[in-house]
PDB file of C-alpha atoms in Angstrom:
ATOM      1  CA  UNK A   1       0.000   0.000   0.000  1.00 37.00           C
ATOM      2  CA  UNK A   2       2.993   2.437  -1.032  1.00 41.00           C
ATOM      3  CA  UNK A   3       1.931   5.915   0.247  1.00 40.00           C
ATOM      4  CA  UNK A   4      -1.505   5.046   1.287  1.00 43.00           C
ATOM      5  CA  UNK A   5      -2.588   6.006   4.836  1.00 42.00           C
ATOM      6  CA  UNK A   6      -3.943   2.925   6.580  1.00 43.00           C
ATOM      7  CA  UNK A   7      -6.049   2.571   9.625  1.00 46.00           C
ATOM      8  CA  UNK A   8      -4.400   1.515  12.987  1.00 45.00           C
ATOM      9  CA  UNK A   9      -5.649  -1.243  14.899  1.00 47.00           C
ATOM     10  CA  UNK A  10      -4.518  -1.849  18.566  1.00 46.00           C
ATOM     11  CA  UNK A  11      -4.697  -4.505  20.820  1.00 44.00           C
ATOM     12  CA  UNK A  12      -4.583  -5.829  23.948  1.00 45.00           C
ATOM     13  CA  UNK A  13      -4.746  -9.204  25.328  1.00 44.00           C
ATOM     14  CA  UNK A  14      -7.889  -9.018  26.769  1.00 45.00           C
ATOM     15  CA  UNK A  15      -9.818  -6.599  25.219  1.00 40.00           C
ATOM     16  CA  UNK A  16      -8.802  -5.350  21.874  1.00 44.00           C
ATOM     17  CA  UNK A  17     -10.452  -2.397  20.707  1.00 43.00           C
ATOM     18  CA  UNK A  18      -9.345  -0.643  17.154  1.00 49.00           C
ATOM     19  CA  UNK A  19      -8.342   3.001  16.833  1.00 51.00           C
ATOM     20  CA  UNK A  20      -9.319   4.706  13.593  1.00 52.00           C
ATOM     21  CA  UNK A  21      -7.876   8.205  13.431  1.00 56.00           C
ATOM     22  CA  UNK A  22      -7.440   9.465   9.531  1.00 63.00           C
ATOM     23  CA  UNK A  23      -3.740  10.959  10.811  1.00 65.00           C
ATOM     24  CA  UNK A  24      -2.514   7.990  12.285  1.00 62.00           C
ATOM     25  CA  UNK A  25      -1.857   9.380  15.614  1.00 67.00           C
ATOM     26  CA  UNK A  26      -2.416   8.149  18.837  1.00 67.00           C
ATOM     27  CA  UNK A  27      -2.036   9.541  21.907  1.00 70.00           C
ATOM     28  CA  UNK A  28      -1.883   8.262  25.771  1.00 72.00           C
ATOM     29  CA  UNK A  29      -1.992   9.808  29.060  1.00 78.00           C
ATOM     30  CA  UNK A  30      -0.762   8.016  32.283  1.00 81.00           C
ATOM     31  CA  UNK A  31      -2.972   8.124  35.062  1.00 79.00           C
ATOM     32  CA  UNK A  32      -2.795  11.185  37.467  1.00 76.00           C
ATOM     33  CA  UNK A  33       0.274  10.739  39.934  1.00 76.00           C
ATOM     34  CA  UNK A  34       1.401   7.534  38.408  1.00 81.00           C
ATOM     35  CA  UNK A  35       4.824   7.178  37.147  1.00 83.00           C
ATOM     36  CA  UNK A  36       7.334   4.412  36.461  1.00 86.00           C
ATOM     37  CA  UNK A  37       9.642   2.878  34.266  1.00 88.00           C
ATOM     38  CA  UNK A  38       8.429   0.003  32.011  1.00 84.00           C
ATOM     39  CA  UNK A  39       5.091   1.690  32.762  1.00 83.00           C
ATOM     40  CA  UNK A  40       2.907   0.143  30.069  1.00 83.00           C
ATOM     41  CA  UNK A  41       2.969  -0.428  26.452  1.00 83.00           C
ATOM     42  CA  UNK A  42       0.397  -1.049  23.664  1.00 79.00           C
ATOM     43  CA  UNK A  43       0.727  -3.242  20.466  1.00 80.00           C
ATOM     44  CA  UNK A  44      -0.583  -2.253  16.860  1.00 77.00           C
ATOM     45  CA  UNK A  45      -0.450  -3.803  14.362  1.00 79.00           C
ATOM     46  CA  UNK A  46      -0.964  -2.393  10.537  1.00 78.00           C
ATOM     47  CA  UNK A  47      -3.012  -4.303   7.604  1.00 78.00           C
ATOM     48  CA  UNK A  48      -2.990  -3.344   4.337  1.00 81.00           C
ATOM     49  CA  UNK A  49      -5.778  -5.878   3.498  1.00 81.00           C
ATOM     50  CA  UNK A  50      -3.094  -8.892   2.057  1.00 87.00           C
ATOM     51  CA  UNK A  51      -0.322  -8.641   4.821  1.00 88.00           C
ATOM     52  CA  UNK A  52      -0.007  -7.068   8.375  1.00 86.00           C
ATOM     53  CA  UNK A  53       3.062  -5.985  10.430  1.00 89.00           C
ATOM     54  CA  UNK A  54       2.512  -5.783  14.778  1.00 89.00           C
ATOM     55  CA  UNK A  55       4.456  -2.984  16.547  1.00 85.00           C
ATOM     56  CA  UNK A  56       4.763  -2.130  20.400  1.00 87.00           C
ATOM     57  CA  UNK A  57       5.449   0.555  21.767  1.00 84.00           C
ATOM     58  CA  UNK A  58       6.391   0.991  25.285  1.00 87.00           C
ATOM     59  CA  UNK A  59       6.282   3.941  27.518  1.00 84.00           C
ATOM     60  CA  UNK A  60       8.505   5.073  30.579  1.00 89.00           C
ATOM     61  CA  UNK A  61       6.669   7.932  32.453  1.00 87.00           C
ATOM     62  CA  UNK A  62       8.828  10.139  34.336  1.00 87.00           C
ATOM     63  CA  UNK A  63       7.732  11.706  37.549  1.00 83.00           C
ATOM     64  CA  UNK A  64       6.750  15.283  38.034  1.00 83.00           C
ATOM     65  CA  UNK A  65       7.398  17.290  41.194  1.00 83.00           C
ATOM     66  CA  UNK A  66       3.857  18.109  41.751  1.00 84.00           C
ATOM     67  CA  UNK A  67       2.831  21.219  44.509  1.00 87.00           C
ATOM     68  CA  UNK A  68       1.538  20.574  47.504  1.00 89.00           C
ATOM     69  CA  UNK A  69      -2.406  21.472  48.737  1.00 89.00           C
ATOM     70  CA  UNK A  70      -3.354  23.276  51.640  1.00 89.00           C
ATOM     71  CA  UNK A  71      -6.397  21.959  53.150  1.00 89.00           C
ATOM     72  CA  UNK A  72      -8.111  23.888  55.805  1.00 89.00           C
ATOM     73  CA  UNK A  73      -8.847  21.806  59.010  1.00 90.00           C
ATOM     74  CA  UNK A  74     -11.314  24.140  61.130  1.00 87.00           C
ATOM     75  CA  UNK A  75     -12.019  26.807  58.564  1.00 83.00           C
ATOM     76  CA  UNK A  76     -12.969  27.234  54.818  1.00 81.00           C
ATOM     77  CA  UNK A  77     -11.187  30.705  52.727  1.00 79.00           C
ATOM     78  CA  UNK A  78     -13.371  32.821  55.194  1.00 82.00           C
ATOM     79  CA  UNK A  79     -14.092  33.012  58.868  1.00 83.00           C
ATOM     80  CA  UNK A  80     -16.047  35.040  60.354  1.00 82.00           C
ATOM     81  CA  UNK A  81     -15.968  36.318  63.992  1.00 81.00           C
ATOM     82  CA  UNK A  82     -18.017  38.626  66.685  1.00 78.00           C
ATOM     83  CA  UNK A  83     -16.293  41.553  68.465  1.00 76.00           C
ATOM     84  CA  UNK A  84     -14.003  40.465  70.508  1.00 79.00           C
ATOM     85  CA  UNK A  85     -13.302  37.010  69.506  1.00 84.00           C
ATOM     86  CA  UNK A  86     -10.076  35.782  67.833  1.00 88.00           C
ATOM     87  CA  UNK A  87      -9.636  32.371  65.806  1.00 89.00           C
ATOM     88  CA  UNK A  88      -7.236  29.171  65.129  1.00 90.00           C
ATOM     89  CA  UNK A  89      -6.611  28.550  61.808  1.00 90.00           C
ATOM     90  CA  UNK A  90      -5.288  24.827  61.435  1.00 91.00           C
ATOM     91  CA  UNK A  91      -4.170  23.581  58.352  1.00 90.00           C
ATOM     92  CA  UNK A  92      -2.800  20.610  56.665  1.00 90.00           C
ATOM     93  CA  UNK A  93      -0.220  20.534  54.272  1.00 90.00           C
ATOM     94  CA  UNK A  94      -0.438  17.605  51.554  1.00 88.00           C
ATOM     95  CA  UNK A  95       1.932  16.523  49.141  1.00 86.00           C
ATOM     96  CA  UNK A  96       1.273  13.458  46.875  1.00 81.00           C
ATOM     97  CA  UNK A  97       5.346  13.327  46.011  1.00 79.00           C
ATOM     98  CA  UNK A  98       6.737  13.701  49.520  1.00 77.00           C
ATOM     99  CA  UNK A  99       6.294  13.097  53.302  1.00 80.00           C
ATOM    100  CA  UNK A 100       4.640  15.293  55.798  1.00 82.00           C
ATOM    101  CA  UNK A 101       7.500  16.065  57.561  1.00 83.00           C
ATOM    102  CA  UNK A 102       9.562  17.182  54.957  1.00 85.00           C
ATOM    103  CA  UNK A 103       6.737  19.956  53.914  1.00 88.00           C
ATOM    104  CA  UNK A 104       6.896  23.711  54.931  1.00 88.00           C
ATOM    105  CA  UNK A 105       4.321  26.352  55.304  1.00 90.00           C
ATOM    106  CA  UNK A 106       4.977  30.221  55.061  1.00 90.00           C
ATOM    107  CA  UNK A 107       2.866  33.098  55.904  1.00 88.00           C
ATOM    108  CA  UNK A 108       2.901  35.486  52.748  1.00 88.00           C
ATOM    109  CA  UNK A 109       0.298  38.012  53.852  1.00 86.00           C
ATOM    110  CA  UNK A 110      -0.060  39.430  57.597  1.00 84.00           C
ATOM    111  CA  UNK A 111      -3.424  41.504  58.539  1.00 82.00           C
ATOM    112  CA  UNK A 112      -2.760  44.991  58.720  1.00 78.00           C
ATOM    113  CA  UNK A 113      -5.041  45.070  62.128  1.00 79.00           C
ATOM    114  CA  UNK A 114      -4.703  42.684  64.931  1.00 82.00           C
ATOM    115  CA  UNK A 115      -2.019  39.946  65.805  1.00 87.00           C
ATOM    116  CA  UNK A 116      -0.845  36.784  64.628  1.00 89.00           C
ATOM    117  CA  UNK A 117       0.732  34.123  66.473  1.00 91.00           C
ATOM    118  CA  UNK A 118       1.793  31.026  65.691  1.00 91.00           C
ATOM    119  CA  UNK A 119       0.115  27.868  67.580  1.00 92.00           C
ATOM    120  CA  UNK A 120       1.882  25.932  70.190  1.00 91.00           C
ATOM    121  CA  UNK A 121      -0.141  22.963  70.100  1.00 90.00           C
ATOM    122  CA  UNK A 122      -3.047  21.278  67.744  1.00 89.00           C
ATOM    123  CA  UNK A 123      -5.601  22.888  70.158  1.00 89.00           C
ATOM    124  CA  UNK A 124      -9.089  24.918  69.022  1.00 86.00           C
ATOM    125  CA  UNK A 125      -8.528  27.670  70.459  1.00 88.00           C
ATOM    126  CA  UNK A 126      -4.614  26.696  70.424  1.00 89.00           C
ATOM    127  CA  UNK A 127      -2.115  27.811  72.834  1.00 90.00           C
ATOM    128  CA  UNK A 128      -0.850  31.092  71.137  1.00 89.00           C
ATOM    129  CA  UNK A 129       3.392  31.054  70.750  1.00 89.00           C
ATOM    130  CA  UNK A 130       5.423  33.579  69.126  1.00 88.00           C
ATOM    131  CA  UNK A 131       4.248  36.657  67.517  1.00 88.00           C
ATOM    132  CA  UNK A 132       4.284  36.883  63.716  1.00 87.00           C
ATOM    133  CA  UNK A 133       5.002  40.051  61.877  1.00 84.00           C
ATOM    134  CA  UNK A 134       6.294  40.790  58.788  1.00 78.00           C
ATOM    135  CA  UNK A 135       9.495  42.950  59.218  1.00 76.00           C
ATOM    136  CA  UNK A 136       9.789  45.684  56.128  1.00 74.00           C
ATOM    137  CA  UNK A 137      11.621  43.992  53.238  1.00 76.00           C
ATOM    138  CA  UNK A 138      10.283  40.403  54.432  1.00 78.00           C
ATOM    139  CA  UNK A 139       8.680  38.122  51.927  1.00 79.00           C
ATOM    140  CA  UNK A 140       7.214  35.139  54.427  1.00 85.00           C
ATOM    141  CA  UNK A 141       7.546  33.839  58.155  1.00 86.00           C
ATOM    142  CA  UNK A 142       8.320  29.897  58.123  1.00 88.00           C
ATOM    143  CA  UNK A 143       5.474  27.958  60.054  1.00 89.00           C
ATOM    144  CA  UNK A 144       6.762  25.201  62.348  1.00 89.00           C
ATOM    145  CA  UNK A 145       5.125  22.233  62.161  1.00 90.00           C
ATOM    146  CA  UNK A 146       2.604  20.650  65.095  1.00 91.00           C
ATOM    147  CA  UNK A 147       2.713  17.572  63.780  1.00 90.00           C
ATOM    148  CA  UNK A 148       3.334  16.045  60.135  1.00 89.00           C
ATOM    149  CA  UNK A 149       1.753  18.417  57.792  1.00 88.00           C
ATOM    150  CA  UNK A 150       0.071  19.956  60.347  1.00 90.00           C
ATOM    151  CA  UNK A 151       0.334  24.308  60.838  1.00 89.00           C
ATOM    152  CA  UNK A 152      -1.407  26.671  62.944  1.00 90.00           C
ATOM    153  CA  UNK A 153      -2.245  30.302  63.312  1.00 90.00           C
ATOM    154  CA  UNK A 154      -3.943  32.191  66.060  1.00 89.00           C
ATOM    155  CA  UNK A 155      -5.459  35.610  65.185  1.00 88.00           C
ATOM    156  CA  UNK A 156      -6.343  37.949  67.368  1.00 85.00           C
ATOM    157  CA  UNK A 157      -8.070  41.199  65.496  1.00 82.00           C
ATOM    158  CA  UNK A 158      -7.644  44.707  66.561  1.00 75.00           C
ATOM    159  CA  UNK A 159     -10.747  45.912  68.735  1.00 66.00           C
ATOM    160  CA  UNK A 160     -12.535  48.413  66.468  1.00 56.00           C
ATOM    161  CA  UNK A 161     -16.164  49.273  66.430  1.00 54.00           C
ATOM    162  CA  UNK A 162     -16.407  49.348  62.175  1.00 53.00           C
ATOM    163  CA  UNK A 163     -19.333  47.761  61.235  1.00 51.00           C
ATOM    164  CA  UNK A 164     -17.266  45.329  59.041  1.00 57.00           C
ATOM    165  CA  UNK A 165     -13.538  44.670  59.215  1.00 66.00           C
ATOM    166  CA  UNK A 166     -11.668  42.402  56.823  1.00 74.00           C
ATOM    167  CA  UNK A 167      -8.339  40.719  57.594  1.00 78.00           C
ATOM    168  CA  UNK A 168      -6.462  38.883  55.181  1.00 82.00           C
ATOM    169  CA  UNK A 169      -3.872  35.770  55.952  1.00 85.00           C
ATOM    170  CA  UNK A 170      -1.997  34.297  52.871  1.00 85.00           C
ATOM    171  CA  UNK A 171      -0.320  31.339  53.307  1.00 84.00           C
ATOM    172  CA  UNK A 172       2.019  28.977  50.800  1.00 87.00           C
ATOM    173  CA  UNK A 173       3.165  25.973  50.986  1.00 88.00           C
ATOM    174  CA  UNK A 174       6.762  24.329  49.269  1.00 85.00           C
ATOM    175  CA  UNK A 175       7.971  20.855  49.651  1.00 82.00           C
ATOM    176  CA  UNK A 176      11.815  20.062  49.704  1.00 81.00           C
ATOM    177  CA  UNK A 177      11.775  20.433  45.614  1.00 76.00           C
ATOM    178  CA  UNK A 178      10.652  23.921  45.745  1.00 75.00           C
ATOM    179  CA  UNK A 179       6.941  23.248  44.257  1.00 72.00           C
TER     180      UNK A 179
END
């Protein structure tokens, strides 16, 4: 079949299944967070209608450092709170690619009103620790962990009698690959 495009058909042992794409490509994707050499392969296998030729292919899929998710234990993006209370933001820190421990957790974004302080123990309310400002010219304060892939924040907001105050707290996590 000199110059003729031909159909591919694929196959696998226990279910073969024919791909008909008028380019003759064929694509794969692996399976989200899977990786490994010797991964998997497919077979085709090309008839001209007299004589056929088989063909595998076989894919390595090399891993990708992947960021970590922070996932809010005791609160969702917003809390809200009455005069006069304050709140403990815990958070996990989860990493498909790495361990717990080996995770970080910066604050990129201090309120402008009220106090921060990091958390002492898993507690709600926790035991507030240190103090956490951003000092001019800072970019982050580095969390410590209270336990693996566990951080904590304790805010405490300024007393004002607005009507409606908004604070903001940013926070970012990085494993030890820098995603």
């Amino acid at each position: 079949a000199g110059g003729e495009s031909m159909p591919i058909t694929s196959a696998s042992p226990s279910n073969p299944y024919r791909v008909s794409d008028e380019l003759g490509i064929v694509s794969f994707t692996p399976g989200l967070h899977e990786n490994g050499k010797n991964y998997t392969h497919f077979t085709f296998m090309l008839f001209d209608g007299e004589l056929s030729s088989t063909y595998t292919i076989f894919y390595d899929v090399e891993p990708v450092n992947t960021p970590p998710e922070i996932i809010p234990v005791n609160f969702n993006r917003t809390v809200v709170l009455f005069e006069k209370q304050s709140a403990t933001l815990l958070f996990d820190v989860y990493d498909i690619d790495d361990d717990a421990d080996t995770l970080t957790a910066q604050i990129t974004t201090v309120p402008l009103r009220g106090t921060l302080y990091a958390c002492k123990d898993l507690n709600d309310p926790c035991e507030p620790g240190e103090q956490l400002t951003l000092s001019p010219g800072e970019q982050e304060i580095e969390l410590k962990q209270l336990a693996p892939g566990r951080f904590g924040v304790h805010f405490v907001p300024l007393d004002v009698q607005a009507a409606f105050t908004s604070y903001t707290i940013a926070f970012r996590a990085t494993d030890p690959h820098g995603a």
